[in-house]
Short mmCIF file of C-alpha atoms in Angstrom, two decimals:
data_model
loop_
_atom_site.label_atom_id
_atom_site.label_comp_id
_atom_site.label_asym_id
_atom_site.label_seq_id
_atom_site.Cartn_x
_atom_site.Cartn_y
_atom_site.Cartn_z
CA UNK A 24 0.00 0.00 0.00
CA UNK A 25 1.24 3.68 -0.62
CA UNK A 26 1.99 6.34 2.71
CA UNK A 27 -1.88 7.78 2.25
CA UNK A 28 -3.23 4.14 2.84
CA UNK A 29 -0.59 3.46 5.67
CA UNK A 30 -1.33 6.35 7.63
CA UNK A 31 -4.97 7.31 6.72
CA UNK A 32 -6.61 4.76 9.39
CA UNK A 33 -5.01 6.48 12.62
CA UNK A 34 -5.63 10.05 11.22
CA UNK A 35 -9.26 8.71 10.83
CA UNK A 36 -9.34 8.05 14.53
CA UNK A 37 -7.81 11.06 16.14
CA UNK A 38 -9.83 13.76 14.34
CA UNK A 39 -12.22 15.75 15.99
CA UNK A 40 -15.05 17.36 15.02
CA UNK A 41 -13.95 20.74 15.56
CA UNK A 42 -11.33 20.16 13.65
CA UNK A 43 -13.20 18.97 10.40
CA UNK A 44 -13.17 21.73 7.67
CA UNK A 45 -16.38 21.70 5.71
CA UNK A 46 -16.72 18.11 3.41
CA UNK A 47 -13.09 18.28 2.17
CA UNK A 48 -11.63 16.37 4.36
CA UNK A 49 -14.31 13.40 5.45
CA UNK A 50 -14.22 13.36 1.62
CA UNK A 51 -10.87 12.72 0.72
CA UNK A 52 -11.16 9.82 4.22
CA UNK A 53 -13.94 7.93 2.41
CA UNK A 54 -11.73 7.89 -0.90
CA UNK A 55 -8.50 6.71 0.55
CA UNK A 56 -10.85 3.91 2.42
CA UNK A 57 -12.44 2.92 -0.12
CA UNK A 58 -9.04 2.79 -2.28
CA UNK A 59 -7.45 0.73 0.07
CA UNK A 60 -10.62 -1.54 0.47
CA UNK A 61 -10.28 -2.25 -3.91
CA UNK A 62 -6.89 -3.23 -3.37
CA UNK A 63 -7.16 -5.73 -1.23
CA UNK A 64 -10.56 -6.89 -3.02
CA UNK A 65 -8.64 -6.91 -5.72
CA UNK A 66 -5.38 -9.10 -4.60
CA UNK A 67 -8.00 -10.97 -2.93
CA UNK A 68 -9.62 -11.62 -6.56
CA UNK A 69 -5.77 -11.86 -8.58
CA UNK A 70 -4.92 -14.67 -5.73
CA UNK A 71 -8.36 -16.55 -6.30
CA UNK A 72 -7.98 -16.62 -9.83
CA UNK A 73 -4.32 -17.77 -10.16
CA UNK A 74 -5.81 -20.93 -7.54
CA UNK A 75 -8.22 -21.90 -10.23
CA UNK A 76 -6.21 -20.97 -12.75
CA UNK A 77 -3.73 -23.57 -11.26
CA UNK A 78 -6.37 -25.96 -10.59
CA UNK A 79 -8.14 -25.85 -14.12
CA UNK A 80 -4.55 -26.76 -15.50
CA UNK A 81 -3.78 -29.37 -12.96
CA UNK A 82 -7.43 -31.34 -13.90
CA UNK A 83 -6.48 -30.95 -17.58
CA UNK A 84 -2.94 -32.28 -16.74
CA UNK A 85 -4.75 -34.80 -15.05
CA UNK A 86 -7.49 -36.00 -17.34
CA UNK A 87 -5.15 -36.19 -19.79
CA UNK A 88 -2.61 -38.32 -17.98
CA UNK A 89 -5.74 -40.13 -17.11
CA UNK A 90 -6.47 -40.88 -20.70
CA UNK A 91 -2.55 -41.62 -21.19
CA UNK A 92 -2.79 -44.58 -18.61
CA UNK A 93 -5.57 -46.10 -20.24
CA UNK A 94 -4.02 -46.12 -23.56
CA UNK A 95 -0.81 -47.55 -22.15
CA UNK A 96 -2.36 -49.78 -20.16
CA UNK A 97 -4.30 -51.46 -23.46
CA UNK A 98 -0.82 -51.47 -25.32
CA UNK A 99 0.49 -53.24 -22.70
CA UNK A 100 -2.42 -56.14 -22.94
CA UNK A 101 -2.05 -56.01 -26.60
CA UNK A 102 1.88 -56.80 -26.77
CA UNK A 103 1.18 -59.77 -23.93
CA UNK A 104 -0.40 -62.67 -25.79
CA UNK A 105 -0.92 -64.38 -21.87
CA UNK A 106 -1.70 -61.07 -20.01
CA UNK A 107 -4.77 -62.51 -18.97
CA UNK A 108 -2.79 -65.35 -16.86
CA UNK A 109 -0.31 -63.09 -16.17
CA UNK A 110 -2.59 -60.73 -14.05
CA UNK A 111 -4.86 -63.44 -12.67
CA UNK A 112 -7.81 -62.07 -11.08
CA UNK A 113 -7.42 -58.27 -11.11
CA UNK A 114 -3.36 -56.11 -11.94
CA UNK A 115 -3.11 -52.41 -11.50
CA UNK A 116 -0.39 -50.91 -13.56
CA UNK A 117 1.70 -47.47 -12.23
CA UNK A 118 2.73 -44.68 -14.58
CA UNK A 119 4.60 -41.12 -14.16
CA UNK A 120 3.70 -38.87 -16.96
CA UNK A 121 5.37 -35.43 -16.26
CA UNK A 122 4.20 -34.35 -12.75
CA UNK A 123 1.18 -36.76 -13.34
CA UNK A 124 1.01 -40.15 -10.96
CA UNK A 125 -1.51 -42.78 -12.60
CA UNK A 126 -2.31 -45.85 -11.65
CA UNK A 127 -4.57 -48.11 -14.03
CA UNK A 128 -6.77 -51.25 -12.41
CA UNK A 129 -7.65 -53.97 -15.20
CA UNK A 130 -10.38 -55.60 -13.86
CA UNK A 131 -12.91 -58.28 -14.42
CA UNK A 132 -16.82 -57.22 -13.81
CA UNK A 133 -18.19 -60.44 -14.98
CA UNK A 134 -16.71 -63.00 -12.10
CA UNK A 135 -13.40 -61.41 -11.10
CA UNK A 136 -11.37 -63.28 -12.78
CA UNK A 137 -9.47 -62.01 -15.97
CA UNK A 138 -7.75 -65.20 -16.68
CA UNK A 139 -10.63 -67.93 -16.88
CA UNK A 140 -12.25 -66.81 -19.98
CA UNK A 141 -10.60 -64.61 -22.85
CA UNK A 142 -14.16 -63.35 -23.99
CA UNK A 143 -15.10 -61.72 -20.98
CA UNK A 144 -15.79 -57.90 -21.06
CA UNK A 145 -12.91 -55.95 -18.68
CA UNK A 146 -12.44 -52.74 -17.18
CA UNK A 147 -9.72 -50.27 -16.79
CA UNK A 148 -9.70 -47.78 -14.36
CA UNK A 149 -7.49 -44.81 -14.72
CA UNK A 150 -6.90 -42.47 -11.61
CA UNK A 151 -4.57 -39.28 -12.19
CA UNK A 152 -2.89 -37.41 -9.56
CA UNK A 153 -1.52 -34.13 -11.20
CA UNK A 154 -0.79 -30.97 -8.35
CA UNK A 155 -3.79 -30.38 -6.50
CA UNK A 156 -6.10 -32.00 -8.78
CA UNK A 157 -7.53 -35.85 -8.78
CA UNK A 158 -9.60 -37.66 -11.46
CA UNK A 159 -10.34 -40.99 -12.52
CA UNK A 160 -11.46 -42.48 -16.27
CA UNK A 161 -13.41 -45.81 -16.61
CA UNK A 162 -13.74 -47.43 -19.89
CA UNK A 163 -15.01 -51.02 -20.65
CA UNK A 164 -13.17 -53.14 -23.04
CA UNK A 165 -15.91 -55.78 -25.00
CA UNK A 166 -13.38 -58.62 -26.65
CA UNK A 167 -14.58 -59.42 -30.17
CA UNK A 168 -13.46 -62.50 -31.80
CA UNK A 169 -13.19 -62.85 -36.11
CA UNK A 170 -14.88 -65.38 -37.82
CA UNK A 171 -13.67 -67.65 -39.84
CA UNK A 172 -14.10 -65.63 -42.89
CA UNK A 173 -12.78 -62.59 -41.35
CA UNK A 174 -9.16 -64.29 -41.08
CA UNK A 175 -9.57 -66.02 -43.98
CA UNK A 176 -10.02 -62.59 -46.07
CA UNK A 177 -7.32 -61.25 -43.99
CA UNK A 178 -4.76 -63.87 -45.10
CA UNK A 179 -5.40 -62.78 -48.74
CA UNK A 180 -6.96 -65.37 -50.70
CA UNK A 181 -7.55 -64.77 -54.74
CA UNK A 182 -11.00 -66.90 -54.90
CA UNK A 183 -13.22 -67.25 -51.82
CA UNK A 184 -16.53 -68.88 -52.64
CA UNK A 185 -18.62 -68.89 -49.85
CA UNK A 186 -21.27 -70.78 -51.27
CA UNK A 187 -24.53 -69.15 -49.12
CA UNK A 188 -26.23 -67.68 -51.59
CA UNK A 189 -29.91 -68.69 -51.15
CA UNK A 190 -30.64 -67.76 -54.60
CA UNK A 191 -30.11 -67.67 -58.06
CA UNK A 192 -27.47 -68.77 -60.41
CA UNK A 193 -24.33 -66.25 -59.21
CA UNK A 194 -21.80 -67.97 -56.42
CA UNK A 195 -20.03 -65.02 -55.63
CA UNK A 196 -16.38 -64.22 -54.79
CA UNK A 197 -15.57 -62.38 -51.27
CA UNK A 198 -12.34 -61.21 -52.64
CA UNK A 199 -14.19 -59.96 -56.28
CA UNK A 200 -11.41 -61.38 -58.55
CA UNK A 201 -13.88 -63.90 -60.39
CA UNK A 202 -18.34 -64.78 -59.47
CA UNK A 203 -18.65 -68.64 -60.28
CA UNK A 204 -22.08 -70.21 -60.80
CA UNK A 205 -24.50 -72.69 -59.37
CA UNK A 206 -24.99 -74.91 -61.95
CA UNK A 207 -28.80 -75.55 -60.19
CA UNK A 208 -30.38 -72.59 -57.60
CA UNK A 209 -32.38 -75.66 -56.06
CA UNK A 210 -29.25 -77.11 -54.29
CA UNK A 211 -28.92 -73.23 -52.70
CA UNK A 212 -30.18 -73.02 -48.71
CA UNK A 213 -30.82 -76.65 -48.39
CA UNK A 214 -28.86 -76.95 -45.54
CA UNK A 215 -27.48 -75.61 -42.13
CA UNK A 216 -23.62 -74.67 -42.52
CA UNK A 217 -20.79 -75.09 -40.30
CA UNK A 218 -21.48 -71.46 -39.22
CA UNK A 219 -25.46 -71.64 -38.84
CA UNK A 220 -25.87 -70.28 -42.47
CA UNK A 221 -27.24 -71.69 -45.56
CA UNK A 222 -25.16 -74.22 -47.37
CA UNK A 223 -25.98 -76.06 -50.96
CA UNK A 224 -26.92 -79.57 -51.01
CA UNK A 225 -25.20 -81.60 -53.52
CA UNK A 226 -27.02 -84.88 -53.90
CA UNK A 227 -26.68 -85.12 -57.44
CA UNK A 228 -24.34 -84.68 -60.96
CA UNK A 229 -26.83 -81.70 -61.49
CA UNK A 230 -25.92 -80.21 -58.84
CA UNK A 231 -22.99 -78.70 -58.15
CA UNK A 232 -20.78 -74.84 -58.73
CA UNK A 233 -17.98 -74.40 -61.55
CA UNK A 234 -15.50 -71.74 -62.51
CA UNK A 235 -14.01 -71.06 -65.69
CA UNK A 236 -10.08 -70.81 -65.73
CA UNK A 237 -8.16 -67.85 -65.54
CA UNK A 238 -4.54 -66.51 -65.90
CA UNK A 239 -4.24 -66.17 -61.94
CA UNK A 240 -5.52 -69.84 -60.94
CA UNK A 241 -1.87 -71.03 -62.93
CA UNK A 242 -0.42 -71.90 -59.68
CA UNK A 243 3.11 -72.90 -59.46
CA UNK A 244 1.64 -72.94 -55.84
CA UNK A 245 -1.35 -72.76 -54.02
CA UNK A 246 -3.77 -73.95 -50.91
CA UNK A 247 -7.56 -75.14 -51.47
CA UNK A 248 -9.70 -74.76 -48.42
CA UNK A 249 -13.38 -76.23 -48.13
CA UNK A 250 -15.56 -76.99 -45.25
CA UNK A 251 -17.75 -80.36 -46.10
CA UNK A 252 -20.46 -82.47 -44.55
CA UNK A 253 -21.28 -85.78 -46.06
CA UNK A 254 -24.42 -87.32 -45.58
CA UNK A 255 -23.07 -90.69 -46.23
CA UNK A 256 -21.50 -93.20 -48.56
CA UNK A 257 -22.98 -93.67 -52.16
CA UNK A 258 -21.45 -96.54 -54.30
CA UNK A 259 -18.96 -94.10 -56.55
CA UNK A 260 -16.81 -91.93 -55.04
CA UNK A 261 -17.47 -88.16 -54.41
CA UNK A 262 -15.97 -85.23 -55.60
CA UNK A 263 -15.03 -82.09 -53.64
CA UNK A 264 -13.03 -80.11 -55.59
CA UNK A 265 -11.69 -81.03 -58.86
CA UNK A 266 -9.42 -78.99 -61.47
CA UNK A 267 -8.99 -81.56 -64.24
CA UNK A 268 -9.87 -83.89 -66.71
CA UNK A 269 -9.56 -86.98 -65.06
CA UNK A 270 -6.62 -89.05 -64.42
CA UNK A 271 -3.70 -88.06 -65.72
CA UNK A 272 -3.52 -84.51 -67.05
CA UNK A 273 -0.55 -82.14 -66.63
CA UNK A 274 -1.96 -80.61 -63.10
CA UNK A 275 -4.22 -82.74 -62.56
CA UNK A 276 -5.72 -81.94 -59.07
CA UNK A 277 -8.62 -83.40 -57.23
CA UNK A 278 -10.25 -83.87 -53.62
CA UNK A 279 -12.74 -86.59 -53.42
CA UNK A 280 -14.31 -89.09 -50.67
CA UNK A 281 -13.47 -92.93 -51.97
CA UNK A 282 -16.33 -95.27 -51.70
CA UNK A 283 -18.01 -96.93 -48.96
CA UNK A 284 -14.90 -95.80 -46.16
CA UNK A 285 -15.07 -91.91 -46.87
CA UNK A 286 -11.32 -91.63 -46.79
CA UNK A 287 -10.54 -88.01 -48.10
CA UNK A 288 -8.44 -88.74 -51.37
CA UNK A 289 -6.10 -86.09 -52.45
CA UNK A 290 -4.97 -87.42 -56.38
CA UNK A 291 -2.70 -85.30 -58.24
CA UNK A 292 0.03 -85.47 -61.04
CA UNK A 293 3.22 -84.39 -60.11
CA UNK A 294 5.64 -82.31 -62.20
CA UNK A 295 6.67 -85.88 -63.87
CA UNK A 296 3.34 -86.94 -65.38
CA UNK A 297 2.67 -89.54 -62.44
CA UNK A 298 -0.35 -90.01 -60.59
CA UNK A 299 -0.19 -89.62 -56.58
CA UNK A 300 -2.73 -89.77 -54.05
CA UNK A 301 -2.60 -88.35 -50.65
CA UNK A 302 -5.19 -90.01 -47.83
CA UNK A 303 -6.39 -87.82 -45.24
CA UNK A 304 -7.87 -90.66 -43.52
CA UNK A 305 -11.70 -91.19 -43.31
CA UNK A 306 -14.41 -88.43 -42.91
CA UNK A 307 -17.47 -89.00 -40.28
CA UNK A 308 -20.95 -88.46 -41.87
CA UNK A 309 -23.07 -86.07 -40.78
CA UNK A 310 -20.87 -83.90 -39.52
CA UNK A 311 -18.84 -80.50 -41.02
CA UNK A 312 -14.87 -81.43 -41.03
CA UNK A 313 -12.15 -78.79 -42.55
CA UNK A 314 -10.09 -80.02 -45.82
CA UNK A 315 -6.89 -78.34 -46.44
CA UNK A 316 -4.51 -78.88 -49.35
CA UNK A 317 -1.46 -77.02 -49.89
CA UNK A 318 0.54 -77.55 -53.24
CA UNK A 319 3.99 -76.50 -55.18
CA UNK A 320 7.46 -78.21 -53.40
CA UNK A 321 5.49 -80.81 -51.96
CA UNK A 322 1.83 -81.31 -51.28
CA UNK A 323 -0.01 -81.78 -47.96
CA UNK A 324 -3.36 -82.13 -46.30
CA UNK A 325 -4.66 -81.17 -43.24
CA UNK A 326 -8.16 -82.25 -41.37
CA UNK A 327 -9.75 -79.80 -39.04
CA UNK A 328 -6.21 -78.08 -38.85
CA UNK A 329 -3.72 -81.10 -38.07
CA UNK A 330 -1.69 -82.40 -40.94
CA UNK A 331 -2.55 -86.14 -41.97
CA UNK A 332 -0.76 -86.76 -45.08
CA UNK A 333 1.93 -85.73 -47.40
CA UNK A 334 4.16 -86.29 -50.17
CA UNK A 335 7.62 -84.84 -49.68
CA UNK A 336 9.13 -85.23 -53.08
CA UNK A 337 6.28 -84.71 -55.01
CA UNK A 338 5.55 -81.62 -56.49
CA UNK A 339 2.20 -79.70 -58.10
CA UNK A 340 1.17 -76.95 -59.57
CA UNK A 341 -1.12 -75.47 -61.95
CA UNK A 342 0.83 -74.24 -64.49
CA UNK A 343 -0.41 -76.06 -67.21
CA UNK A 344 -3.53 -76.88 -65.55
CA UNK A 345 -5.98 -74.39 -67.48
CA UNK A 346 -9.20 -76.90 -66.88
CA UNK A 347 -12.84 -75.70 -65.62
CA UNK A 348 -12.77 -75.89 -61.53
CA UNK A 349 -15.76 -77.49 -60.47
CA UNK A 350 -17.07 -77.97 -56.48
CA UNK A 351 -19.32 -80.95 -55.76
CA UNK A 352 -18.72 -82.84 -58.86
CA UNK A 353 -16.72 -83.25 -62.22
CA UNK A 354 -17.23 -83.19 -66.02
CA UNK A 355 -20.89 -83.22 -65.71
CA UNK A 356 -22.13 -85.53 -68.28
CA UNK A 357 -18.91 -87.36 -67.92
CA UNK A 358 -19.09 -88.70 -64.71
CA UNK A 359 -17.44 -92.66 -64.99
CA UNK A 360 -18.22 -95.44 -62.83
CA UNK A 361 -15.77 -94.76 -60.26
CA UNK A 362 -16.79 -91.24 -59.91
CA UNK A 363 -19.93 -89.38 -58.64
CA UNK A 364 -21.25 -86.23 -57.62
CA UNK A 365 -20.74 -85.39 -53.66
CA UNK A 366 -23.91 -86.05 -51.47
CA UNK A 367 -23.87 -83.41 -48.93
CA UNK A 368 -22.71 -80.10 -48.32
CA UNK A 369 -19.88 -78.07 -49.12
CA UNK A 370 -18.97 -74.23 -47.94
CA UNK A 371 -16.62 -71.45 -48.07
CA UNK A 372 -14.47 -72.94 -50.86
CA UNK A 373 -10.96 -70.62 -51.04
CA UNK A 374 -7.68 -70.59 -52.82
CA UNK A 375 -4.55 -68.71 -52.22
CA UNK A 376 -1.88 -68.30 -54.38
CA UNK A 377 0.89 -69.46 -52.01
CA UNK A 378 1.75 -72.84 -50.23
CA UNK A 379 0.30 -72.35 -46.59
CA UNK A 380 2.27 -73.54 -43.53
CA UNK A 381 0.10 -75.94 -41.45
CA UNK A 382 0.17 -73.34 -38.66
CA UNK A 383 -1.00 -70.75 -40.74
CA UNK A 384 -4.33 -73.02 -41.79
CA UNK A 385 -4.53 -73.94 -38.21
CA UNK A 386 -4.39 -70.70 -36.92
CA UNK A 387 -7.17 -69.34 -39.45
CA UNK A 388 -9.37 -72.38 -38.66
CA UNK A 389 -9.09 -71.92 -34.92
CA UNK A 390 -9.81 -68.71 -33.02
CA UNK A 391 -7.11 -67.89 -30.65
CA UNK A 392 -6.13 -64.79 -28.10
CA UNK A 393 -4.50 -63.48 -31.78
CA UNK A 394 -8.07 -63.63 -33.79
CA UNK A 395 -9.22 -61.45 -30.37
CA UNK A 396 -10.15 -58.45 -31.07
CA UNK A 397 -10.81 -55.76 -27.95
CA UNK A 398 -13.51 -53.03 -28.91
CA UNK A 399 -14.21 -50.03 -26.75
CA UNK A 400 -17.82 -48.29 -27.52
CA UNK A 401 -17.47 -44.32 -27.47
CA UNK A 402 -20.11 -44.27 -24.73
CA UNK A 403 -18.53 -46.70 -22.81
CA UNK A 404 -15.65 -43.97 -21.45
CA UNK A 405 -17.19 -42.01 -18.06
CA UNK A 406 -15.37 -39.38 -15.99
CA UNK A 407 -16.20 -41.25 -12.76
CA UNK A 408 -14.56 -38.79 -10.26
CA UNK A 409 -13.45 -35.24 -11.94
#
C-alpha cells in the first residue's frame, strides 16, 4: 500500500469534530478507504484466480494423464499374448507422466477373474494425480473375436466362394477377382452350414458350382480350403473339388471321398506326369470337417487343422492346368463309374496363391487370443470422479 493508505486509518481516529473543515476532508477519508478496500478486493480476486487458474490446469494435466494410462495400459495387454494369466484375477499398472502419478486397475466385472475366460468384457480404471487435482477415467473393453471368414479374407486369398447364396445362379467371390455359378439354384439353402448359415446340397451330378479358368488360378503354388459335410456313402466316389480332366492330365488336381470308407483322397500329377494320391484318412458323416490342401514343393493335407498326409518329393502346380474348376462334382455328363457327384454339403471354398504352412491353416481355422479383437464403444468412457 502507498503512505496515504498506511497512515490514513489512525488520522481517521484522532480527528475531531472541531477540527473537520467543511466536506473536504471526510471526503478525501472515504476515498482513501475505499481505495485501500479495492486493493485488497482486488489481490484478494488476482490470488483466487491464479488458484483456479492452477487448478483448471492441474485437472487438464490430469485427465489427460488419465487418458494416457488407459491407452498404455491397453498397449500393454495387446503386446502380452498371456496377459490374462499373467494378471490373474485383477493387476493395476503405475505410470509417471510429467508431474502426473496414474495408476490403471484392469479388472474383471463379470466373475473377477481375468484369466478364466478370454471373452469376458474388462475394465480399466485410470486415476490421475496431477498438483492439487484428482480424477479418474473408466472405460469397458468388450473382446470381439473374427470369424472364420474374417481371417480367412485377412490372409489374402484370390478366390473365396462362400457358397450361401440362397438364390439364383451367381456364387459369388468375397475377394471380387472372379463370381462362379451354381450350376442348379435348387441345391442353394438346403442346408445348415458349419457357421449356422445356408449351405448347398449336392445330392446329385446336377448339382454342383464351376468356374471357368483364368490366368491367376496357374499356380506354381497354391492352398484349397473347403468346409464339407457328407451325408453318407454312395457306391462311386465323391468329388469335392476337382481342377482336371480326369486321371492323368498335366496338373491334374482333385479332392474326393473314396467309396463306402469316406477316406478323403487327395490325387494329383506331379511335375513328372505320375499319378499320386494323398489319404487324409476317413471323414465322419453327418458332420462339417475342414479339408486343407497345400501344393507346389510338396503337397499336404490337413483335417480340421492337423496335418494327416503328405508327399515330400512330389511336387504340383497349376501351371499347365488351365481346366474348368468345379465344387461338388466333375465333367458333368462325364461322370465314370468310379466317380460321382458329392452327397452333402460343401462351404466357403478358397484358394490362395501361395503354399500355406500348417500353422498358418490352423491358426485361421481356430480362433485364438491373436483372432481377439478388444472393442471399446465411445459411450462406454465415463469421468467417474473429476
Amino acid at each position: 500500500m502507498d503512505q496515504a493508505q498506511q497512515t490514513q486509518p489512525s488520522r481517521r481516529i484522532g480527528v475531531s469534530p472541531t477540527a473537520r473543515r467543511g466536506g473536504v476532508y471526510p471526503l478525501v477519508l472515504i476515498v482513501s478507504a475505499a481505495a485501500a478496500t479495492a486493493a485488497l478486493t482486488g489481490l484478494a480476486v488476482r490470488q483466487a484466480t491464479d488458484e483456479r487458474a492452477a487448478t483448471t490446469t492441474d485437472l487438464a494435466d490430469a485427465r489427460l494423464a488419465a487418458r494416457s494410462g488407459i491407452e498404455a495400459a491397453l498397449q500393454v495387454i495387446d503386446e502380452r499374448n498371456s496377459w490374462r494369466n499373467v494378471f490373474g484375477t485383477d493387476e493395476t499398472l503405475t505410470y509417471t507422466f510429467d508431474t502426473a502419478e496414474v495408476s490403471v486397475t484392469v479388472s474383471d466385472e463379470t466373475d473377477s477373474d481375468l484369466a478364466d475366460d478370454d471373452a469376458d468384457p474388462y475394465t480399466l480404471t485410470s486415476t490421475a494425480v496431477a498438483g492439487d487435482a484428482s480424477t479418474t477415467l473408466r472405460v469397458n473393453v468388450t473382446p470381439v473375436a473374427s470369424t472364420y471368414r474374417d481371417r480367412v479374407l485377412a490372409a489374402g486369398p484370390i478366390r473365396y466362394w462362400p457358397l450361401d447364396e440362397t438364390s439364383g445362379f451367381t456364387a459369388s467371390d468375397l475377394t471380387g477377382n472372379d463370381n462362379a455359378a451354381h450350376s442348379n439354384p435348387a441345391a442353394l439353402n438346403q442346408h445348415t452350414g458349419y457357421d449356422g448359415g445356408p449351405a448347398p446340397s449336392y445330392t446329385d451330378p446336377n448339382r454342383y458350382m464351376w468356374d471357368l479358368h483364368h490366368a491367376d488360378l496357374a499356380l506354381a503354388e497354391g492352398t484349397v480350403m473347403c468346409w464339407v459335410k457328407c451325408y453318407g456313402n454312395i457306391a462311386g466316389d465323391q468329388v469335392i473339388f476337382a481342377k482336371s480332366w480326369r486321371e492323368g492330365s498335366e496338373g491334374d488336381f482333385e479332392i474326393h471321398l473314396s467309396g463306402k470308407d469316406l477316406d478323403i483322397i487327395v490325387h494329383f500329377t506331379d511335375d513328372k506326369g505320375r499319378q499320386d494320391e494323398l489319404n487324409l484318412g476317413p471323414l465322419t458323416h453327418g458332420e462339417w470337417h475342414h479339408i486343407a490342401v497345400s501344393f507346389g514343393t510338396m503337397i499336404c493335407g490337413l483335417v480340421n487343422g492337423v496335418e494327416t498326409d503328405f508327399a515330400p518329393g512330389s511336387k504340383n502346380d497349376w501351371t499347365s492346368n488351365n481346366e474348368i474348376a468345379y465344387v461338388g462334382a466333375i465333367r458333368p455328363g462325364i461322370l465314370v463309374s468310379d466317380q460321382d457327384a458329392f452327397n452333402g454339403a460343401i462351404r466357403d471354398v478358397v484358394i490362395f496363391d501361395s503354399q500355406l504352412k500348417s500353422k498358418d491353416i490352423e491358426d485361421l481355422i481356430q480362433a485364438n487370443s491373436d483372432s481377439i479383437t478388444d472393442t471399446i464403444n465411445p459411450e462406454d468412457w465415463a469421468w467417474v470422479v473429476d
